């Protein structure tokens, strides 16, 4: 059984996912595309020699009987409308982050899905599918380090351009840590705080960089998360979980070891696109496989998208206030209990 | 365009490749299977819910108009016949090692392919598709370490069963190093020698273990290859290339770092099956992609299969003689020049 | 020229220093000892076959014409009196931490030394003499990582006994980071804050463990310091400095690498006494060498002892308040400017 | 009790040892010096402000009643005469390598010492005192890796000058491995073989570089030793012991870890003088301590010096013959049994 997929938004990430599904993965087929720029949609069909129809807009694409599932890869502000329409039509939805640009928007999606009664939506938080994070998760779940007490992590980019603003450190960058960390420790956030170390001379005048976010969970785990988007030296994702019996740490990206010019070293990635390639493959493969085998996607849920939005809001508030800000989620709907927190087979 | 594939031999590795092509990769479809045990062939069809016909033998499968390419995953002694029949029928052939059980058999295949005039055959030496080896290859080709002078490598298994014999250290184990190392340095072997260190108490009475094979290339590169198949501690593949300007070394398998019980460590794989999973995926994906895009497979050639056979013969001879034994290949046919030594896009 | 040394306090650390000076180092000689328990003092003389006189108390020892320098290794509350007497008598003083048990006490010593007009006192903060910290210092001073922006460090012990209290995490444990970190970045502390992660089950009921202290410097450097004294897995000192151009990190303690039982690892020290052995040797050797060559000790000053006391007080206050607490030092006396921040030749 | 030491040869290494004993170590005093260049001897006295007499030659220095022990740091061809005279006079002797320039010369020394009836001589093979090798030794002796089966090691220098000849790769470079490896595994050499990989373009025209020496022990352990004295990238000493239950490897020299410019790395030493600084200190301290506490030096013996000479001769022969060459030691005198193979307290 092949999942027939319609793609809404054929920009860079949309085309990447089309390439994946068409050339690398199995079980899915792109049968429909649309884009606000219809030429772009046509170009994508041509580029990948798709046997796919070009639709004028998301509504008509979603309405098509030929479409089983939609991939929402348009720009952020357009996500909510497509996801809502997808749920209404009973179609599966894979939506790139953000699920919606506001917590309220995410909650509307949650409520629509709850009303539908079964899971349809998966949010594109791919880190849960990274083998390093999956090893961390497994170690924690197996109690290899006992109860987790603290997490130290860092999200570093070599540089960002001038349009990157202080709040984007939360909404575009930390957002991945926000999702993956609560999944990692099976806990919810309680409060957040932001501090600003000395600013790097490489940051643009309007940008606070680096930043340090402290998140505390309901269970008391203290998370120290550094965001440093002009670190110059490389794209580097660090995560270390300190437990009662020991510590586990994300592996460095495997890279050949060299001895040259008085240095013993390995290479660090410079481009974020190279870091989670396997995870992108796996999240989409899991989306397709889970629908085939269980009838529901099993990856990050609409509720996870809502958690990310609420937590990011609290962090942005804390950027300004300098104070602890509470993260208030409300009660988790029945639909998202028990089923949750599954990554995928390693 | 989907490559229609017939599988000859539905044992463990045959079924693994069927699973890969069906569930993980794109561009190929299993349309035919056969096995000396026809029940096994039928069971494979059922297990993977294939839309594939079961043939009584390799000849009828190869003759089928529906089959574009064959996957030879029968037991070793049966390979040559299937490959020869495939070439005669002008079908693409992916053959697991060994290409044939003798150097003469490999040469017959080479000659048949040369006569055919275009490449049809790829041998299942998957290490060239491992990202670690590809990084080594790239570093060497880019002259990152200048001219390579020496290689040190090790092939270690935690244990083998009693049926494993001294010569299998060459024909089953070292065979992978034999293939990948000459590819790595773009050179041919000139002579080999075997030495026996102190024997481990964990080896069965008839088995010399460990062994150390020294291979010298035409260009003078000296290769020291340890084979240790009862090393107990893990499945471990090491390779270090020492050049005029520096050294490069295969990365350790990425594994989370832990601190626990007075140890700072990572896990070593115990099962060889976990080591080259990605490489297996990539070799088959490249086989299918190359046929689609260039009309010929671009991976290890029949000539590479022949090199492996001739070199292994010299090593086995050296096991007995204790002397340097020459590796004599004869002239490389035009068909295999220039085209060669390509791995695949990382 | 041999420095004639009198030891005040022949407990464990006193005897360790006697052993060092007598058996490992050159340029010094123990000529006098005293202890509140005079039998202990006599036993030390015997144990190391010293040619040394036993004095009834610190005053008489300090008054002895035969004594050039004193080593204050009595219990903490007795330090201040001995140091003050030493300064009054114009003797060199090597005082184990704390210089005095209160910031006021430290300030009195500072004022006495300032009045004396030359440096006499060195405080036993040995980390500055550790080759790892010295490499960090050199990298920072050479601008290898540009301007330092953040520091992440951890001080972990496998376990502590029941008498260890929450404030001792500051006064006995973090005290070493407090000293070494401001030296490392040539900066002064501005404020501190303490947070409590989830408590480990291995801590006694009255102890908050782990703790996370945030220190901000005058220059804006943000320091995140974890104290975890029941971490079980080992004695582990971590320090990482994040700068504008890169990051430097304390080397792991050199330990042989093993592959065994599916693990690739090294050993972590379990006993803190093994961690800074070389640094203890070097601090005392530098004390003796500096006096010989420059007439003044060049290691951590009385002012550094005062900084440690004031900063520790602020941290202890912050443990209770949960708030940012200011670190207020007052003006640094002329005596301690310029000369400062020297470790020792690596 | 202070050991009164006379130094024969005040060249670079002689002065280094004088500095050590005078400024870094305890228990010894330089009371006499001599050099073929008497001005050099006087200059050394002045440089270190020694309270030492300058003697016209080794004989008169050795004859002095004031001298307990001699340090032989003259040029190699002069060693034997001084050592023999020292033994005759019943003085302790610390002799830099080589003990004598020929195996016969070493044997004469052995016989003289045996005749004397007690150990007087220690040879300056400092690697046994390196903490890395001592950890290896301890792991082997504790059977952490079971029975050792193979050793892989490398001795690499960034470069050598034009006067360095092919045989010096054995007599000046490998000589350290020759000593330390048989000590490490408590075994004797049986045969050696030399192979020449492709030559580096950085070697002078007359020099074979790199070289690979294979040594086999009486117990069957196979040692693969690479010598590469123009490796460019650094001074690098590698040693890995492969045993029945696992592998242990010399730690890399501790150096801070950095992340910069797309690299994750540490620094490799460029100068051999920095590599074994601690080991030089320890070997001399042990020489002095052992004499004080046991009446005999406990480090590498005259017999060890003889083993090194005989083995080096076999290697040089093998460089020319390309064949296995036997290492024939004759019977080990009673004096060197049992007492042997002790390193020193770590």
JSON list of C-alpha atoms in Angstrom, two decimals, chain B residues 69-210:
[
{"chain": "B", "resi": 69, "resn": "UNK", "atom": "CA", "xyz": [18.26, -7.35, -12.83]},
{"chain": "B", "resi": 70, "resn": "UNK", "atom": "CA", "xyz": [19.16, -10.26, -10.63]},
{"chain": "B", "resi": 71, "resn": "UNK", "atom": "CA", "xyz": [20.34, -10.37, -7.05]},
{"chain": "B", "resi": 72, "resn": "UNK", "atom": "CA", "xyz": [22.59, -13.39, -6.48]},
{"chain": "B", "resi": 73, "resn": "UNK", "atom": "CA", "xyz": [22.33, -14.31, -2.82]},
{"chain": "B", "resi": 74, "resn": "UNK", "atom": "CA", "xyz": [22.53, -18.07, -3.05]},
{"chain": "B", "resi": 75, "resn": "UNK", "atom": "CA", "xyz": [25.39, -19.97, -1.39]},
{"chain": "B", "resi": 76, "resn": "UNK", "atom": "CA", "xyz": [28.85, -19.21, -2.72]},
{"chain": "B", "resi": 77, "resn": "UNK", "atom": "CA", "xyz": [29.45, -22.24, -4.97]},
{"chain": "B", "resi": 78, "resn": "UNK", "atom": "CA", "xyz": [26.27, -21.43, -6.92]},
{"chain": "B", "resi": 79, "resn": "UNK", "atom": "CA", "xyz": [27.16, -17.82, -7.69]},
{"chain": "B", "resi": 80, "resn": "UNK", "atom": "CA", "xyz": [29.24, -18.29, -10.82]},
{"chain": "B", "resi": 81, "resn": "UNK", "atom": "CA", "xyz": [26.55, -20.12, -12.77]},
{"chain": "B", "resi": 82, "resn": "UNK", "atom": "CA", "xyz": [23.89, -17.51, -12.02]},
{"chain": "B", "resi": 83, "resn": "UNK", "atom": "CA", "xyz": [26.17, -14.60, -12.81]},
{"chain": "B", "resi": 84, "resn": "UNK", "atom": "CA", "xyz": [27.24, -16.15, -16.13]},
{"chain": "B", "resi": 85, "resn": "UNK", "atom": "CA", "xyz": [23.64, -16.80, -17.08]},
{"chain": "B", "resi": 86, "resn": "UNK", "atom": "CA", "xyz": [22.73, -13.26, -16.14]},
{"chain": "B", "resi": 87, "resn": "UNK", "atom": "CA", "xyz": [25.45, -11.79, -18.33]},
{"chain": "B", "resi": 88, "resn": "UNK", "atom": "CA", "xyz": [24.48, -14.02, -21.21]},
{"chain": "B", "resi": 89, "resn": "UNK", "atom": "CA", "xyz": [20.92, -12.81, -20.92]},
{"chain": "B", "resi": 90, "resn": "UNK", "atom": "CA", "xyz": [22.12, -9.18, -20.74]},
{"chain": "B", "resi": 91, "resn": "UNK", "atom": "CA", "xyz": [20.63, -8.73, -17.28]},
{"chain": "B", "resi": 92, "resn": "UNK", "atom": "CA", "xyz": [22.11, -6.55, -14.56]},
{"chain": "B", "resi": 93, "resn": "UNK", "atom": "CA", "xyz": [23.65, -8.59, -11.77]},
{"chain": "B", "resi": 94, "resn": "UNK", "atom": "CA", "xyz": [24.22, -7.73, -8.16]},
{"chain": "B", "resi": 95, "resn": "UNK", "atom": "CA", "xyz": [26.24, -10.65, -6.73]},
{"chain": "B", "resi": 96, "resn": "UNK", "atom": "CA", "xyz": [27.09, -11.13, -3.09]},
{"chain": "B", "resi": 97, "resn": "UNK", "atom": "CA", "xyz": [30.69, -12.11, -2.40]},
{"chain": "B", "resi": 98, "resn": "UNK", "atom": "CA", "xyz": [32.30, -14.28, -3.62]},
{"chain": "B", "resi": 99, "resn": "UNK", "atom": "CA", "xyz": [31.74, -13.56, -7.27]},
{"chain": "B", "resi": 100, "resn": "UNK", "atom": "CA", "xyz": [32.98, -17.11, -7.84]},
{"chain": "B", "resi": 101, "resn": "UNK", "atom": "CA", "xyz": [34.77, -19.53, -5.55]},
{"chain": "B", "resi": 102, "resn": "UNK", "atom": "CA", "xyz": [37.90, -19.60, -7.69]},
{"chain": "B", "resi": 103, "resn": "UNK", "atom": "CA", "xyz": [40.04, -17.02, -9.43]},
{"chain": "B", "resi": 104, "resn": "UNK", "atom": "CA", "xyz": [39.44, -18.90, -12.69]},
{"chain": "B", "resi": 105, "resn": "UNK", "atom": "CA", "xyz": [35.71, -18.65, -12.19]},
{"chain": "B", "resi": 106, "resn": "UNK", "atom": "CA", "xyz": [35.99, -14.91, -11.61]},
{"chain": "B", "resi": 107, "resn": "UNK", "atom": "CA", "xyz": [38.11, -14.57, -14.74]},
{"chain": "B", "resi": 108, "resn": "UNK", "atom": "CA", "xyz": [35.47, -16.35, -16.80]},
{"chain": "B", "resi": 109, "resn": "UNK", "atom": "CA", "xyz": [32.91, -13.84, -15.59]},
{"chain": "B", "resi": 110, "resn": "UNK", "atom": "CA", "xyz": [35.26, -10.97, -16.39]},
{"chain": "B", "resi": 111, "resn": "UNK", "atom": "CA", "xyz": [35.75, -12.31, -19.89]},
{"chain": "B", "resi": 112, "resn": "UNK", "atom": "CA", "xyz": [32.03, -12.79, -20.43]},
{"chain": "B", "resi": 113, "resn": "UNK", "atom": "CA", "xyz": [31.35, -9.25, -19.34]},
{"chain": "B", "resi": 114, "resn": "UNK", "atom": "CA", "xyz": [34.19, -7.88, -21.48]},
{"chain": "B", "resi": 115, "resn": "UNK", "atom": "CA", "xyz": [32.72, -9.77, -24.40]},
{"chain": "B", "resi": 116, "resn": "UNK", "atom": "CA", "xyz": [29.31, -8.29, -23.63]},
{"chain": "B", "resi": 117, "resn": "UNK", "atom": "CA", "xyz": [30.99, -4.91, -23.90]},
{"chain": "B", "resi": 118, "resn": "UNK", "atom": "CA", "xyz": [29.30, -3.05, -21.08]},
{"chain": "B", "resi": 119, "resn": "UNK", "atom": "CA", "xyz": [29.27, -3.37, -17.31]},
{"chain": "B", "resi": 120, "resn": "UNK", "atom": "CA", "xyz": [26.43, -5.45, -15.95]},
{"chain": "B", "resi": 121, "resn": "UNK", "atom": "CA", "xyz": [27.86, -6.83, -12.73]},
{"chain": "B", "resi": 122, "resn": "UNK", "atom": "CA", "xyz": [28.34, -5.32, -9.27]},
{"chain": "B", "resi": 123, "resn": "UNK", "atom": "CA", "xyz": [29.90, -7.33, -6.45]},
{"chain": "B", "resi": 124, "resn": "UNK", "atom": "CA", "xyz": [28.56, -6.89, -2.93]},
{"chain": "B", "resi": 125, "resn": "UNK", "atom": "CA", "xyz": [31.60, -5.31, -1.32]},
{"chain": "B", "resi": 126, "resn": "UNK", "atom": "CA", "xyz": [29.65, -2.87, 0.79]},
{"chain": "B", "resi": 127, "resn": "UNK", "atom": "CA", "xyz": [32.47, -1.25, 2.71]},
{"chain": "B", "resi": 128, "resn": "UNK", "atom": "CA", "xyz": [33.17, 1.18, -0.10]},
{"chain": "B", "resi": 129, "resn": "UNK", "atom": "CA", "xyz": [29.73, 2.60, 0.72]},
{"chain": "B", "resi": 130, "resn": "UNK", "atom": "CA", "xyz": [30.45, 3.10, 4.42]},
{"chain": "B", "resi": 131, "resn": "UNK", "atom": "CA", "xyz": [30.67, 6.79, 5.21]},
{"chain": "B", "resi": 132, "resn": "UNK", "atom": "CA", "xyz": [33.84, 6.27, 7.24]},
{"chain": "B", "resi": 133, "resn": "UNK", "atom": "CA", "xyz": [35.70, 4.60, 4.40]},
{"chain": "B", "resi": 134, "resn": "UNK", "atom": "CA", "xyz": [34.36, 7.23, 2.03]},
{"chain": "B", "resi": 135, "resn": "UNK", "atom": "CA", "xyz": [35.79, 9.95, 4.23]},
{"chain": "B", "resi": 136, "resn": "UNK", "atom": "CA", "xyz": [39.14, 8.12, 4.21]},
{"chain": "B", "resi": 137, "resn": "UNK", "atom": "CA", "xyz": [38.99, 7.82, 0.44]},
{"chain": "B", "resi": 138, "resn": "UNK", "atom": "CA", "xyz": [38.17, 11.47, 0.04]},
{"chain": "B", "resi": 139, "resn": "UNK", "atom": "CA", "xyz": [41.01, 12.50, 2.34]},
{"chain": "B", "resi": 140, "resn": "UNK", "atom": "CA", "xyz": [43.46, 10.38, 0.36]},
{"chain": "B", "resi": 141, "resn": "UNK", "atom": "CA", "xyz": [42.20, 11.53, -3.02]},
{"chain": "B", "resi": 142, "resn": "UNK", "atom": "CA", "xyz": [42.33, 15.17, -1.86]},
{"chain": "B", "resi": 143, "resn": "UNK", "atom": "CA", "xyz": [45.95, 14.60, -0.78]},
{"chain": "B", "resi": 144, "resn": "UNK", "atom": "CA", "xyz": [45.07, 15.65, 2.75]},
{"chain": "B", "resi": 145, "resn": "UNK", "atom": "CA", "xyz": [47.82, 13.34, 4.04]},
{"chain": "B", "resi": 146, "resn": "UNK", "atom": "CA", "xyz": [50.02, 13.48, 0.95]},
{"chain": "B", "resi": 147, "resn": "UNK", "atom": "CA", "xyz": [51.16, 10.18, -0.50]},
{"chain": "B", "resi": 148, "resn": "UNK", "atom": "CA", "xyz": [49.95, 7.16, 1.53]},
{"chain": "B", "resi": 149, "resn": "UNK", "atom": "CA", "xyz": [52.86, 5.04, 2.80]},
{"chain": "B", "resi": 150, "resn": "UNK", "atom": "CA", "xyz": [51.38, 2.50, 5.19]},
{"chain": "B", "resi": 151, "resn": "UNK", "atom": "CA", "xyz": [48.02, 1.18, 6.32]},
{"chain": "B", "resi": 152, "resn": "UNK", "atom": "CA", "xyz": [47.24, -0.44, 9.64]},
{"chain": "B", "resi": 153, "resn": "UNK", "atom": "CA", "xyz": [43.98, -2.19, 9.99]},
{"chain": "B", "resi": 154, "resn": "UNK", "atom": "CA", "xyz": [42.20, -4.72, 12.13]},
{"chain": "B", "resi": 155, "resn": "UNK", "atom": "CA", "xyz": [39.17, -6.91, 11.62]},
{"chain": "B", "resi": 156, "resn": "UNK", "atom": "CA", "xyz": [37.95, -8.28, 14.90]},
{"chain": "B", "resi": 157, "resn": "UNK", "atom": "CA", "xyz": [34.96, -10.43, 15.78]},
{"chain": "B", "resi": 158, "resn": "UNK", "atom": "CA", "xyz": [33.96, -11.31, 19.31]},
{"chain": "B", "resi": 159, "resn": "UNK", "atom": "CA", "xyz": [33.90, -14.99, 18.44]},
{"chain": "B", "resi": 160, "resn": "UNK", "atom": "CA", "xyz": [33.35, -17.57, 15.73]},
{"chain": "B", "resi": 161, "resn": "UNK", "atom": "CA", "xyz": [31.95, -21.04, 15.93]},
{"chain": "B", "resi": 162, "resn": "UNK", "atom": "CA", "xyz": [33.86, -24.26, 15.63]},
{"chain": "B", "resi": 163, "resn": "UNK", "atom": "CA", "xyz": [33.35, -24.65, 11.89]},
{"chain": "B", "resi": 164, "resn": "UNK", "atom": "CA", "xyz": [35.39, -21.55, 11.17]},
{"chain": "B", "resi": 165, "resn": "UNK", "atom": "CA", "xyz": [38.75, -22.60, 9.76]},
{"chain": "B", "resi": 166, "resn": "UNK", "atom": "CA", "xyz": [42.13, -20.91, 9.45]},
{"chain": "B", "resi": 167, "resn": "UNK", "atom": "CA", "xyz": [41.74, -20.15, 5.74]},
{"chain": "B", "resi": 168, "resn": "UNK", "atom": "CA", "xyz": [38.32, -18.56, 6.33]},
{"chain": "B", "resi": 169, "resn": "UNK", "atom": "CA", "xyz": [40.20, -15.78, 8.11]},
{"chain": "B", "resi": 170, "resn": "UNK", "atom": "CA", "xyz": [41.23, -14.86, 4.57]},
{"chain": "B", "resi": 171, "resn": "UNK", "atom": "CA", "xyz": [38.29, -15.88, 2.40]},
{"chain": "B", "resi": 172, "resn": "UNK", "atom": "CA", "xyz": [35.47, -14.81, 4.70]},
{"chain": "B", "resi": 173, "resn": "UNK", "atom": "CA", "xyz": [37.00, -12.13, 6.84]},
{"chain": "B", "resi": 174, "resn": "UNK", "atom": "CA", "xyz": [40.02, -10.39, 5.30]},
{"chain": "B", "resi": 175, "resn": "UNK", "atom": "CA", "xyz": [38.27, -10.47, 1.93]},
{"chain": "B", "resi": 176, "resn": "UNK", "atom": "CA", "xyz": [36.56, -7.19, 2.83]},
{"chain": "B", "resi": 177, "resn": "UNK", "atom": "CA", "xyz": [39.87, -5.48, 3.61]},
{"chain": "B", "resi": 178, "resn": "UNK", "atom": "CA", "xyz": [41.34, -6.94, 0.41]},
{"chain": "B", "resi": 179, "resn": "UNK", "atom": "CA", "xyz": [38.65, -5.21, -1.60]},
{"chain": "B", "resi": 180, "resn": "UNK", "atom": "CA", "xyz": [38.39, -1.93, 0.19]},
{"chain": "B", "resi": 181, "resn": "UNK", "atom": "CA", "xyz": [42.09, -1.22, 0.67]},
{"chain": "B", "resi": 182, "resn": "UNK", "atom": "CA", "xyz": [43.23, -1.29, -2.94]},
{"chain": "B", "resi": 183, "resn": "UNK", "atom": "CA", "xyz": [40.24, 0.86, -3.81]},
{"chain": "B", "resi": 184, "resn": "UNK", "atom": "CA", "xyz": [41.22, 3.25, -1.03]},
{"chain": "B", "resi": 185, "resn": "UNK", "atom": "CA", "xyz": [44.73, 3.87, -2.31]},
{"chain": "B", "resi": 186, "resn": "UNK", "atom": "CA", "xyz": [44.15, 3.33, -6.05]},
{"chain": "B", "resi": 187, "resn": "UNK", "atom": "CA", "xyz": [46.85, 0.70, -6.17]},
{"chain": "B", "resi": 188, "resn": "UNK", "atom": "CA", "xyz": [47.27, -3.03, -6.82]},
{"chain": "B", "resi": 189, "resn": "UNK", "atom": "CA", "xyz": [48.70, -5.69, -4.58]},
{"chain": "B", "resi": 190, "resn": "UNK", "atom": "CA", "xyz": [52.14, -7.09, -5.31]},
{"chain": "B", "resi": 191, "resn": "UNK", "atom": "CA", "xyz": [52.82, -9.62, -2.56]},
{"chain": "B", "resi": 192, "resn": "UNK", "atom": "CA", "xyz": [51.45, -10.93, 0.70]},
{"chain": "B", "resi": 193, "resn": "UNK", "atom": "CA", "xyz": [52.82, -12.63, 3.82]},
{"chain": "B", "resi": 194, "resn": "UNK", "atom": "CA", "xyz": [51.12, -14.14, 6.88]},
{"chain": "B", "resi": 195, "resn": "UNK", "atom": "CA", "xyz": [52.41, -14.34, 10.46]},
{"chain": "B", "resi": 196, "resn": "UNK", "atom": "CA", "xyz": [50.88, -16.00, 13.48]},
{"chain": "B", "resi": 197, "resn": "UNK", "atom": "CA", "xyz": [51.10, -14.28, 16.85]},
{"chain": "B", "resi": 198, "resn": "UNK", "atom": "CA", "xyz": [50.56, -16.20, 20.04]},
{"chain": "B", "resi": 199, "resn": "UNK", "atom": "CA", "xyz": [47.25, -18.01, 19.79]},
{"chain": "B", "resi": 200, "resn": "UNK", "atom": "CA", "xyz": [44.34, -16.96, 21.96]},
{"chain": "B", "resi": 201, "resn": "UNK", "atom": "CA", "xyz": [42.96, -19.58, 24.30]},
{"chain": "B", "resi": 202, "resn": "UNK", "atom": "CA", "xyz": [39.50, -18.73, 22.98]},
{"chain": "B", "resi": 203, "resn": "UNK", "atom": "CA", "xyz": [40.18, -20.19, 19.52]},
{"chain": "B", "resi": 204, "resn": "UNK", "atom": "CA", "xyz": [39.16, -23.74, 18.72]},
{"chain": "B", "resi": 205, "resn": "UNK", "atom": "CA", "xyz": [42.01, -26.24, 18.56]},
{"chain": "B", "resi": 206, "resn": "UNK", "atom": "CA", "xyz": [42.27, -26.25, 14.76]},
{"chain": "B", "resi": 207, "resn": "UNK", "atom": "CA", "xyz": [42.16, -22.50, 14.30]},
{"chain": "B", "resi": 208, "resn": "UNK", "atom": "CA", "xyz": [45.13, -20.10, 14.13]},
{"chain": "B", "resi": 209, "resn": "UNK", "atom": "CA", "xyz": [43.80, -16.93, 15.71]},
{"chain": "B", "resi": 210, "resn": "UNK", "atom": "CA", "xyz": [44.86, -14.11, 15.58]}
]
